[in-house]
Short mmCIF file of C-alpha atoms in Angstrom, two decimals:
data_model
loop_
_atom_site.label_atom_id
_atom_site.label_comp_id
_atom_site.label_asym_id
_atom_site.label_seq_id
_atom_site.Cartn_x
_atom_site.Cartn_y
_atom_site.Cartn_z
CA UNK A 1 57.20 -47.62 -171.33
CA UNK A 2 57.83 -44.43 -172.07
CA UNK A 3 61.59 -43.07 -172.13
CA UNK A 4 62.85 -40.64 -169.31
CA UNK A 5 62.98 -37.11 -170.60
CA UNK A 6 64.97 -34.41 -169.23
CA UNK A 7 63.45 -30.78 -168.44
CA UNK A 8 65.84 -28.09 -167.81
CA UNK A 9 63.76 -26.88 -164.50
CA UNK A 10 63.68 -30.19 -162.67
CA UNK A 11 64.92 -29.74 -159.28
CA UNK A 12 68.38 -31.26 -157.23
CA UNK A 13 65.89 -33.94 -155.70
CA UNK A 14 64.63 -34.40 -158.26
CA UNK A 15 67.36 -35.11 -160.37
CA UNK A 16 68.57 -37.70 -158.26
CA UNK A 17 65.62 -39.40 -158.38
CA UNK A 18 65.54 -39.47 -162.16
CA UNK A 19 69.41 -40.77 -161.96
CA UNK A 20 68.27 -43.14 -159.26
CA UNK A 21 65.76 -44.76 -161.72
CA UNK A 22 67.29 -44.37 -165.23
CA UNK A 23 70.61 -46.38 -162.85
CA UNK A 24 68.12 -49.12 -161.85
CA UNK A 25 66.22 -49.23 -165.18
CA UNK A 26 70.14 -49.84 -167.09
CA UNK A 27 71.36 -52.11 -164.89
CA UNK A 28 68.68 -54.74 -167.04
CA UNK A 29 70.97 -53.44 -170.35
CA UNK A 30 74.65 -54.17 -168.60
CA UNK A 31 74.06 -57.27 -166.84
CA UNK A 32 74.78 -60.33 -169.02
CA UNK A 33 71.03 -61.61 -170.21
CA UNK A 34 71.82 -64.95 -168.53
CA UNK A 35 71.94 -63.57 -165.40
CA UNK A 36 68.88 -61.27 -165.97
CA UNK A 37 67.12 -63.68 -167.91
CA UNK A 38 67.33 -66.64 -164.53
CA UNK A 39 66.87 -63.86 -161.77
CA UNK A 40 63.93 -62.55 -163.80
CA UNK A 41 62.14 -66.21 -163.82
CA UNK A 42 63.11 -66.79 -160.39
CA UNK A 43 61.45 -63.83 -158.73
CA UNK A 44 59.46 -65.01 -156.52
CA UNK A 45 56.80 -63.54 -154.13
CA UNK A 46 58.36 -62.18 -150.63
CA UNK A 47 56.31 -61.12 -146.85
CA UNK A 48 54.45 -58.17 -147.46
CA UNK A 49 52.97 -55.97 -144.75
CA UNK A 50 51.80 -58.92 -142.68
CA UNK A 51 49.65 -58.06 -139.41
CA UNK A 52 50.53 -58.63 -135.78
CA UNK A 53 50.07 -61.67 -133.53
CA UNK A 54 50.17 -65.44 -134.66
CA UNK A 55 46.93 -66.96 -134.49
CA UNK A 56 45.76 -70.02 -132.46
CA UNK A 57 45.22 -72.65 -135.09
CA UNK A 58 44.75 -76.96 -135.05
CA UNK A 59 48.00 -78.57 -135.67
CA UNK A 60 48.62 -79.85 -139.14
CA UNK A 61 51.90 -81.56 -141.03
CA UNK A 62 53.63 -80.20 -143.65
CA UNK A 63 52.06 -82.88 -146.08
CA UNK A 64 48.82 -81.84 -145.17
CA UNK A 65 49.20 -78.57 -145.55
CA UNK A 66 51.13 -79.12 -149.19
CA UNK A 67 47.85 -81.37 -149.64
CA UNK A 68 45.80 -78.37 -148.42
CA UNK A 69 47.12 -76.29 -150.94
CA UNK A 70 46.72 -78.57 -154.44
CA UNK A 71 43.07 -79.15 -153.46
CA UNK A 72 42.52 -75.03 -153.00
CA UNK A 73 40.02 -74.37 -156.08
CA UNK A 74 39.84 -70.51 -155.48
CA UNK A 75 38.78 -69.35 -158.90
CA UNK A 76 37.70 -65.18 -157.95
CA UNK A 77 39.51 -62.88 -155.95
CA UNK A 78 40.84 -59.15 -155.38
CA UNK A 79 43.43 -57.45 -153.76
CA UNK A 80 46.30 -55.15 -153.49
CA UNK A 81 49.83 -57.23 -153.71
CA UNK A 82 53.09 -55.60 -152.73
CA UNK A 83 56.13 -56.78 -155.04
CA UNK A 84 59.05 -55.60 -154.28
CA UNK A 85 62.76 -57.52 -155.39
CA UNK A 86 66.47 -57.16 -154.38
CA UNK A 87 68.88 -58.69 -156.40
CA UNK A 88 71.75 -57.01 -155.67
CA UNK A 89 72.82 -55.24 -158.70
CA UNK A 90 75.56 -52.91 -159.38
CA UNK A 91 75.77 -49.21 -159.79
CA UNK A 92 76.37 -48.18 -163.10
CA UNK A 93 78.32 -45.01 -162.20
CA UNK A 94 79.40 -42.41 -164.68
CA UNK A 95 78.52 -44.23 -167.91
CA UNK A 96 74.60 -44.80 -166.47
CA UNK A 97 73.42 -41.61 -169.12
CA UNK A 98 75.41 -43.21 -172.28
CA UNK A 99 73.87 -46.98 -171.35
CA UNK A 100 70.45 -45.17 -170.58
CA UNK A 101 70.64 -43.64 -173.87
CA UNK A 102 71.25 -46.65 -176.24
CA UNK A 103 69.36 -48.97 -174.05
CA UNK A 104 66.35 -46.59 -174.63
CA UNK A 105 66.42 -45.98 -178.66
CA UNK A 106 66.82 -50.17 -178.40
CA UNK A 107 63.76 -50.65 -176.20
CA UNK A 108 61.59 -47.96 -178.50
CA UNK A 109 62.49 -49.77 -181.70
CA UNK A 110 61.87 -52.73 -180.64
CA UNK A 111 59.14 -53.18 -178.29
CA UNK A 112 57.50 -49.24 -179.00
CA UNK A 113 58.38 -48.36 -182.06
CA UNK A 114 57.02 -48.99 -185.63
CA UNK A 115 55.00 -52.41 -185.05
CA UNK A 116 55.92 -52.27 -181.28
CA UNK A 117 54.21 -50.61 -178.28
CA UNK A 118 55.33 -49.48 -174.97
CA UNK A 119 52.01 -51.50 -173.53
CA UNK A 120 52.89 -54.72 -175.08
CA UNK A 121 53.28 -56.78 -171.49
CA UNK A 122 56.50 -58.41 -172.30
CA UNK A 123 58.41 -55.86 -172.09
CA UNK A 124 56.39 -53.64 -169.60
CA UNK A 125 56.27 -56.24 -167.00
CA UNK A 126 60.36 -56.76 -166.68
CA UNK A 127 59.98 -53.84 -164.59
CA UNK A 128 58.86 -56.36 -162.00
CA UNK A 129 62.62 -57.38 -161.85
CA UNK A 130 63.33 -54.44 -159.66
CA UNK A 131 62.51 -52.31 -157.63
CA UNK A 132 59.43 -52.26 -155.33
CA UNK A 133 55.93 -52.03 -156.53
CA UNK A 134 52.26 -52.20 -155.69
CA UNK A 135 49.68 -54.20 -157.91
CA UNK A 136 46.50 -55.15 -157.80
CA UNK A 137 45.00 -58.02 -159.08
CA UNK A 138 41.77 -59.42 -159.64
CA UNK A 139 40.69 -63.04 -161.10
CA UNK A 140 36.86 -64.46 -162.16
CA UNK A 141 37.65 -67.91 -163.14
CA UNK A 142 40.38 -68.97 -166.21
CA UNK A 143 38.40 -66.08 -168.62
CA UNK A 144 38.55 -63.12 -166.34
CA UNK A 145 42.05 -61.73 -164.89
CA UNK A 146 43.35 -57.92 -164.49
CA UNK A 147 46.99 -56.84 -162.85
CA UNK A 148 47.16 -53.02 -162.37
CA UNK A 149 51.01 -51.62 -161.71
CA UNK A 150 50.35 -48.78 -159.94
CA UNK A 151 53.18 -45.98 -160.67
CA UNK A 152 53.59 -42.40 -159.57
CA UNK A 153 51.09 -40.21 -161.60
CA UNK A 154 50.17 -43.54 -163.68
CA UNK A 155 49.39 -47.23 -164.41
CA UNK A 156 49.68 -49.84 -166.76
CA UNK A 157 47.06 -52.78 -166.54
CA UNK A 158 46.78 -56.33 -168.45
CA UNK A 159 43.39 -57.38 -168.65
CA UNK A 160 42.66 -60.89 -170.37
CA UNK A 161 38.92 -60.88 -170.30
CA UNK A 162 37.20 -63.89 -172.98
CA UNK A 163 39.36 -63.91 -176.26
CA UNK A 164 40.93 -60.62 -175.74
CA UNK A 165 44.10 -59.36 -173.75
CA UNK A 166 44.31 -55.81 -173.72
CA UNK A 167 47.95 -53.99 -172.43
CA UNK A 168 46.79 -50.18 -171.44
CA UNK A 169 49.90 -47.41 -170.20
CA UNK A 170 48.63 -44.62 -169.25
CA UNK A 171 51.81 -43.15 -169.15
CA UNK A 172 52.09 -42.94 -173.08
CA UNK A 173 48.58 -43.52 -174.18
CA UNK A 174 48.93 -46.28 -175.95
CA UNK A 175 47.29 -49.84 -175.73
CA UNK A 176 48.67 -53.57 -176.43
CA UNK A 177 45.94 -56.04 -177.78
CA UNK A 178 45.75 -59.66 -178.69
CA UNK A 179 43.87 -62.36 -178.80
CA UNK A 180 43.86 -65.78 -176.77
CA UNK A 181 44.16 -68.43 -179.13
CA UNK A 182 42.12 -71.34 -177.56
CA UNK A 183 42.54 -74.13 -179.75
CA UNK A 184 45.85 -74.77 -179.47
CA UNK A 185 45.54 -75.63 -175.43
CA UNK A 186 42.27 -77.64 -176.37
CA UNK A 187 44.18 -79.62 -178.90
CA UNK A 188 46.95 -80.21 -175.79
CA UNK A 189 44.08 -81.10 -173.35
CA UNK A 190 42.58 -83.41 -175.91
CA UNK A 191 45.77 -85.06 -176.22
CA UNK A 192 45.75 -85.83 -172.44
CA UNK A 193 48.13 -83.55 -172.13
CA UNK A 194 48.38 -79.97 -170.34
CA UNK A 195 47.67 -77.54 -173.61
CA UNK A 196 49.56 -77.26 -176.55
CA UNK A 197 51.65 -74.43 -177.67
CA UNK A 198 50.32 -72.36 -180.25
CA UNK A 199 51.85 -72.32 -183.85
CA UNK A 200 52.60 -68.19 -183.59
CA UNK A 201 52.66 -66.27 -180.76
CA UNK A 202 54.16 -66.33 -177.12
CA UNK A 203 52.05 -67.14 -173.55
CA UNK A 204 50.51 -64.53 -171.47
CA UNK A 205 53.17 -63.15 -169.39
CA UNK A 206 51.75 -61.19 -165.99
CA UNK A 207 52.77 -61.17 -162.38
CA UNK A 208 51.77 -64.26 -160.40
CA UNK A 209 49.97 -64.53 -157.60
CA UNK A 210 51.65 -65.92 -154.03
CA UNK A 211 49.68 -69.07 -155.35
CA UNK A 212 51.75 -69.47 -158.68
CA UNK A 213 55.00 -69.18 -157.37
CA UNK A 214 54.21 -71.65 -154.52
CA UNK A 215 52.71 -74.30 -157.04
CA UNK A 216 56.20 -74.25 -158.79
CA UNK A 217 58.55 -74.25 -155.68
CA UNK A 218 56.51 -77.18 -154.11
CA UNK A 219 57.40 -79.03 -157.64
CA UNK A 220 60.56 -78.62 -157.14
CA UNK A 221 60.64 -80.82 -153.43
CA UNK A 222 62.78 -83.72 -153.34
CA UNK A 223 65.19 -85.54 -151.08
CA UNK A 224 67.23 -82.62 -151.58
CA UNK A 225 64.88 -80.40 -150.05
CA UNK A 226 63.11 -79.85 -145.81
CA UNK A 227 59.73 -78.89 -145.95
CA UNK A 228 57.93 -77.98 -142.18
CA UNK A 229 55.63 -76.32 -140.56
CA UNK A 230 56.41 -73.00 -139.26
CA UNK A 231 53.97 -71.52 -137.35
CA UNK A 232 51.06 -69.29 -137.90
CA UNK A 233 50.70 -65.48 -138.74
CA UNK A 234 48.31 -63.20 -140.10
CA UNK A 235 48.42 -62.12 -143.08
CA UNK A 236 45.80 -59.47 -144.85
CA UNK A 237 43.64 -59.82 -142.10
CA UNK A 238 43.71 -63.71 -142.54
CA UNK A 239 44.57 -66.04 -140.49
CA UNK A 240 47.45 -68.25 -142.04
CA UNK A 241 50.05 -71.56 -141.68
CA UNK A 242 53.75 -70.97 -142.43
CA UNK A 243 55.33 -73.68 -145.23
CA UNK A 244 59.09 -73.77 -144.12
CA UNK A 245 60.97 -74.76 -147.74
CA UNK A 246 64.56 -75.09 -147.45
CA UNK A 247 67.60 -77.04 -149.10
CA UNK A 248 69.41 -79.75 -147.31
CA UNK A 249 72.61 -79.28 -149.63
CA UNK A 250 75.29 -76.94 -149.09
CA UNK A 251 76.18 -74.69 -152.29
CA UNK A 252 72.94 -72.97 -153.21
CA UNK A 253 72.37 -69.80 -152.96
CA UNK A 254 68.57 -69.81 -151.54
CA UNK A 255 68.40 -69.93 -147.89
CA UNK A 256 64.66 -70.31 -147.57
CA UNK A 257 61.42 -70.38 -148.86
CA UNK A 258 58.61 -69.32 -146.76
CA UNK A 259 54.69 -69.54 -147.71
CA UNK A 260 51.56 -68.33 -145.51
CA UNK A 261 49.01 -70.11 -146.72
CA UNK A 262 45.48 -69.39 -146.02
CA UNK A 263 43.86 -71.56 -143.19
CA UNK A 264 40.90 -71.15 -144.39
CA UNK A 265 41.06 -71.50 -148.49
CA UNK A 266 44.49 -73.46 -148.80
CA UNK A 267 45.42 -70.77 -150.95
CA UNK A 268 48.77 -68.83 -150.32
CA UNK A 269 49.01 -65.08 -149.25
CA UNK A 270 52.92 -64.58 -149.18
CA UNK A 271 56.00 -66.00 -150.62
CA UNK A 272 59.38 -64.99 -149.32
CA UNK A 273 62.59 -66.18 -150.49
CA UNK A 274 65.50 -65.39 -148.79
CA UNK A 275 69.07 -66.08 -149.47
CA UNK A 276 71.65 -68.34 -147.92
CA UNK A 277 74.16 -64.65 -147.49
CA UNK A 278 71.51 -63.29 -144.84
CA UNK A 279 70.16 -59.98 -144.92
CA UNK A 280 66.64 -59.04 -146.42
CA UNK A 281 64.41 -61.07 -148.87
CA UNK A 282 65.80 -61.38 -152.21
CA UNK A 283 62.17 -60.69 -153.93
CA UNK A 284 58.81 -59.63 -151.47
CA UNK A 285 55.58 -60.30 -152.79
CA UNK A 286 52.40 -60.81 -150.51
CA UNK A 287 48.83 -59.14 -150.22
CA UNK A 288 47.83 -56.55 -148.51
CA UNK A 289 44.63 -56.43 -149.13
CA UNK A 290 42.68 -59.46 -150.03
CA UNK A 291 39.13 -60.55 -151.33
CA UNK A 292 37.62 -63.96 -152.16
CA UNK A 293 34.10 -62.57 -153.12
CA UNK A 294 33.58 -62.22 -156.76
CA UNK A 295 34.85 -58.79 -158.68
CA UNK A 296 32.38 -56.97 -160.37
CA UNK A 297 32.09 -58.02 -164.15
CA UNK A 298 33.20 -54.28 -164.80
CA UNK A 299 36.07 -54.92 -163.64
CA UNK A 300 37.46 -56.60 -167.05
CA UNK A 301 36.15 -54.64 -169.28
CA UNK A 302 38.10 -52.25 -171.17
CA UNK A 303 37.86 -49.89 -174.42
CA UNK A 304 40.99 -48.18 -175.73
CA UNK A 305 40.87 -44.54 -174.68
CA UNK A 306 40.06 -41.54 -177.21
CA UNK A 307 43.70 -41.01 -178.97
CA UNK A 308 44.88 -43.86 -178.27
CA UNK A 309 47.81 -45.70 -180.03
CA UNK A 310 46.63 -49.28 -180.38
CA UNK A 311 49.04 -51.87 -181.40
CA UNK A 312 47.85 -55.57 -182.31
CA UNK A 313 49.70 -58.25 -181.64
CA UNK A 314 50.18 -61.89 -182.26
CA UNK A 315 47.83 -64.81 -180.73
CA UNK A 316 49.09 -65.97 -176.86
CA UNK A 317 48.37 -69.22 -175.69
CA UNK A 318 45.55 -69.86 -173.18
CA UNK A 319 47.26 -71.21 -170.10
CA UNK A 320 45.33 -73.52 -168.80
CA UNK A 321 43.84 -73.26 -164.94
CA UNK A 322 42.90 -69.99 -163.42
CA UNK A 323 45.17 -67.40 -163.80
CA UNK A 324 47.62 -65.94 -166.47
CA UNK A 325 50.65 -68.51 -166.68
CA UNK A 326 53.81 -67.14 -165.04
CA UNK A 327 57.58 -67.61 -166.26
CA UNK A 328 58.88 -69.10 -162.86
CA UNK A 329 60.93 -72.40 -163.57
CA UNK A 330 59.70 -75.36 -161.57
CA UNK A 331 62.95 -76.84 -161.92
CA UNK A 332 66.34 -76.59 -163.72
CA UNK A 333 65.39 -79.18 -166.73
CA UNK A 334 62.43 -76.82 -167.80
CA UNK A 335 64.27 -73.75 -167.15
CA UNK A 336 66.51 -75.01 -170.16
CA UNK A 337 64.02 -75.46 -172.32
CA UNK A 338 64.22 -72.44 -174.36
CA UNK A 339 67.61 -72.46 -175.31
CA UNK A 340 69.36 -74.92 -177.83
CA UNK A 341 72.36 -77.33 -176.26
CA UNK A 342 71.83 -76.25 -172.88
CA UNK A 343 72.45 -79.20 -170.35
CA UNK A 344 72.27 -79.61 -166.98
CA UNK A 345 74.40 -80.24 -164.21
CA UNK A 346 73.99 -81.65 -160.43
CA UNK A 347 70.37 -82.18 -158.62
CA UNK A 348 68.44 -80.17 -157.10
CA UNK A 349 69.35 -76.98 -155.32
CA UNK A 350 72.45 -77.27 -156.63
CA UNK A 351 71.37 -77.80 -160.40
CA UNK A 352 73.35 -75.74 -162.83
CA UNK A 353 72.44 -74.99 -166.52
CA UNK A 354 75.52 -74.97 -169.01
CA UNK A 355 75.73 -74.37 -172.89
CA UNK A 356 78.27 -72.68 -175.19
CA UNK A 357 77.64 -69.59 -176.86
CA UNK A 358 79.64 -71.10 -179.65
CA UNK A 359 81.53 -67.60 -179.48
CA UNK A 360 84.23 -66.02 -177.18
CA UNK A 361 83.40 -64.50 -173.76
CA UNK A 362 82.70 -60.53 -172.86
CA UNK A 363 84.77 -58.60 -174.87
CA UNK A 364 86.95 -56.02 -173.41
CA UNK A 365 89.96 -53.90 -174.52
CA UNK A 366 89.28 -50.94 -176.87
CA UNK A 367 89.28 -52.81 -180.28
CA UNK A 368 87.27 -55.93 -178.69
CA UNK A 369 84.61 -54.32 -177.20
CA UNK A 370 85.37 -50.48 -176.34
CA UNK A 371 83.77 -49.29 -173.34
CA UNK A 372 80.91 -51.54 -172.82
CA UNK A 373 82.78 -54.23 -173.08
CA UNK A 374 85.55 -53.34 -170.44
CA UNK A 375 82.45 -52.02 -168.48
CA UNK A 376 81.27 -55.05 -168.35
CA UNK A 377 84.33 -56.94 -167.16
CA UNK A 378 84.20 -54.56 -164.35
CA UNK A 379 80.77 -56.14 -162.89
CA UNK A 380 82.30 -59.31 -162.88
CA UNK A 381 84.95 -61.35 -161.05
CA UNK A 382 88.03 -62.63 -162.74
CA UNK A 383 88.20 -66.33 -161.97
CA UNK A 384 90.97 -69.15 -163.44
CA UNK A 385 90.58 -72.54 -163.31
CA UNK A 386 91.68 -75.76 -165.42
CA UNK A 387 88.76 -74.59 -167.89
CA UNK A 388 90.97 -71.30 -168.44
CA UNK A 389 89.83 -68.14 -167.35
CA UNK A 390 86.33 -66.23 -167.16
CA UNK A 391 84.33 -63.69 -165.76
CA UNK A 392 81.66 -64.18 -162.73
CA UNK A 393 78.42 -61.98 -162.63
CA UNK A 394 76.35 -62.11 -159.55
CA UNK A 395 73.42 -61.23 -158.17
CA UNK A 396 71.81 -61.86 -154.09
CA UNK A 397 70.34 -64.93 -156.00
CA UNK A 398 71.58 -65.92 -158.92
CA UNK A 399 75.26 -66.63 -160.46
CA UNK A 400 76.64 -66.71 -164.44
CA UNK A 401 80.36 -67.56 -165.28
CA UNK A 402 80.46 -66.87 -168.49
CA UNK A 403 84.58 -68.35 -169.60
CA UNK A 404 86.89 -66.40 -172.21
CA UNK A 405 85.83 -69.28 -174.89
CA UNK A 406 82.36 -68.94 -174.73
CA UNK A 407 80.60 -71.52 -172.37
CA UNK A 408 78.05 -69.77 -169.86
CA UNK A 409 77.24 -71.96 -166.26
CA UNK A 410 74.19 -70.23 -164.67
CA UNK A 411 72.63 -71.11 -161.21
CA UNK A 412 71.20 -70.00 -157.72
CA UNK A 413 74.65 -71.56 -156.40
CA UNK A 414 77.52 -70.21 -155.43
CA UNK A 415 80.75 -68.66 -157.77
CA UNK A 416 83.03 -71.92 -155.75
CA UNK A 417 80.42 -74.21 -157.37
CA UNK A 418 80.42 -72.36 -160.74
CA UNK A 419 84.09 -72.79 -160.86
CA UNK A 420 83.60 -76.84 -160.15
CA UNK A 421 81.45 -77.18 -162.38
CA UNK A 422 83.72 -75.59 -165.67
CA UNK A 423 86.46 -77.26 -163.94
CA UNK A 424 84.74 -80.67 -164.19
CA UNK A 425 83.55 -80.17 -167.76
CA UNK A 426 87.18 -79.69 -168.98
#
């Protein structure tokens, strides 16, 4: 994405818009990346503009509506999808233009400078994280998939159409493109399992669908979990049955998950997740607009535009089923998965992931870490315990104490149950 650049004849309102965003853009930089990295995976997909009146459907359980959605087989759609997350972040105050500065020549040397592009999707889509956003999406069976962000005076779009993902932003002009490497998920399926990961490269990272993030927090029901029926609404113009998901334990952060499936296709329309505080969703994501006809075949194609800078990447893996692969955990074991000597602690809802940065904590003080580093400290709460002392970071959802001697314990639970659980590993 391109950086923010000042101009000497922007207005007052204006201005505060540009300090509004370049404030939410840093707060990604500041936060610890364990708390980022967890609330990022864990967005999920929140009511929409949902119409009026609840619809007069048969009666059905909660198992057969769970049942209802695995045998949904929707391979082509269309619509508009309104994403929008609050996670509760802190102002940056005064130091926001210093962070916004650094964070910036970071972002541009890695992911859009020399080798790098501001279209690659990995780092383009972390926008998703905050903020609230429209995009619209559009599927033609596992070959065929586009997500458009829409943004003011510009868009980025993924398109994955055959072997090909293209990354286009508008905004700079320059295009992201790589290539689906097939036989590495073959050489999984032939395996019996679910596709293997491919030897160099990374999986196609693009925002789910309602469907997606539903798929992973039905995965994660167990005797720790209450899963009802909770009416009907209408959602889209469809008529739709309301999943009720919440935890039976005390501790975790998540209040409830809510799904509107449709009655008619099994597949879901909205995802809310709310948290166990009260107030509004934590992350919103629904449709607005919704199409099970087939898109045109135009709709995928794609050439870069005249001037262009085009940037190829590395293979991504073909994730198997019918839409782009999303980065939501389906439980706290696979959410560790990616990083070395992580373990995991309690069941459930109240699972927490734990490892040891095999360093010492935030630094702070002038010599330890200067400003950023005594920034930092003032996100997050001092806490003392028999593990010694540390630092919580928290978000509406998600909660990191990361201790003076290094060891990180990350969870949607709450700072009391952070606390146990470094208490308990002493």
């Amino acid at each position: 994405m391109a950086p923010y650049e000042s101009d000497d004849n922007t207005t007052a309102g204006e201005a505060d818009d540009l300090r509004a965003a370049r404030r939410r853009k840093a707060a990604r930089y500041v936060v610890p990346v364990t708390v980022m990295g967890v609330a990022a995976a864990t967005i999920g997909l929140v009511p929409a503009i949902a119409d009026s009146g609840d619809p007069d459907l048969p009666g059905i359980s909660a198992q057969q509506l769970i049942e209802k959605i695995a045998q949904s087989d929707v391979q082509q759609l269309s619509g508009t999808v309104k994403i929008s997350t609050n996670l509760g972040l802190p102002d940056l105050g005064g130091l926001e233009d210093s962070l916004m500065s650094g964070a910036m020549r970071g972002e541009r040397g890695g992911a859009g400078g020399e080798g790098g592009s501001f279209a690659d999707p990995s780092a383009k889509l972390m926008e998703l994280a905050s903020g609230t956003h429209t995009v619209r999406v559009a599927a033609d069976g596992p070959d065929r998939q586009k997500v458009s962000l829409i943004e003011d005076a510009a868009e980025y779009s993924l398109i994955h159409n055959g072997k090909n993902v293209w990354g286009y932003d508008s905004k700079s002009n320059e295009v992201y493109h790589g290539t689906v490497d097939d036989s590495a998920a073959k050489k999984g399926k032939d395996k019996g399992g679910k596709g293997g990961k491919a030897d160099k490269g990374k999986e196609l990272q693009a925002p789910a669908t309602p469907r997606d993030f539903a798929e992973e927090a039905l995965k994660a029901v167990d005797d720790t979990t209450s899963v009802t029926v909770d009416g009907t609404a209408q959602v889209a113009g469809r008529d739709a049955y309301k999943l009720l998901v919440e935890p039976k334990q005390s501790g975790s952060t998540v209040g409830a998950i809510s799904v509107a499936v449709d009655a008619k296709t099994g597949t879901p329309l909205k995802f809310t997740l709310t948290p166990a505080s009260g107030g509004a969703a934590v992350v919103d994501v629904g449709f607005t607009q919704v199409s099970f006809a087939k898109p045109a075949a135009s709709t995928f194609d794609f050439a870069p535009p005249k001037g262009a800078k085009v940037t190829e990447g590395e293979k991504v893996e073909k994730a198997p089923g019918h839409a782009p692969k999303s980065h939501a955990p389906k439980s706290g074991e696979d959410l560790g998965k990616g990083l070395d000597g992580m373990k995991m602690l309690g069941e459930g809802w109240n699972s927490i992931a734990t490892f040891d940065t095999g360093g010492k904590g935030i630094p702070s003080g002038t010599k330890a870490g200067g400003e950023f580093g005594g920034f930092l400290n003032s996100l997050g709460d001092k806490v003392n315990g028999k593990f010694g002392s540390g630092r919580v970071f928290s978000t509406r959802l998600v909660n990191a104490l990361i201790t003076d001697d290094g060891k990180v314990y990350v969870g949607t639970v709450t700072k009391d149950a952070l606390v146990k659980a470094a208490n308990a590993g002493k």
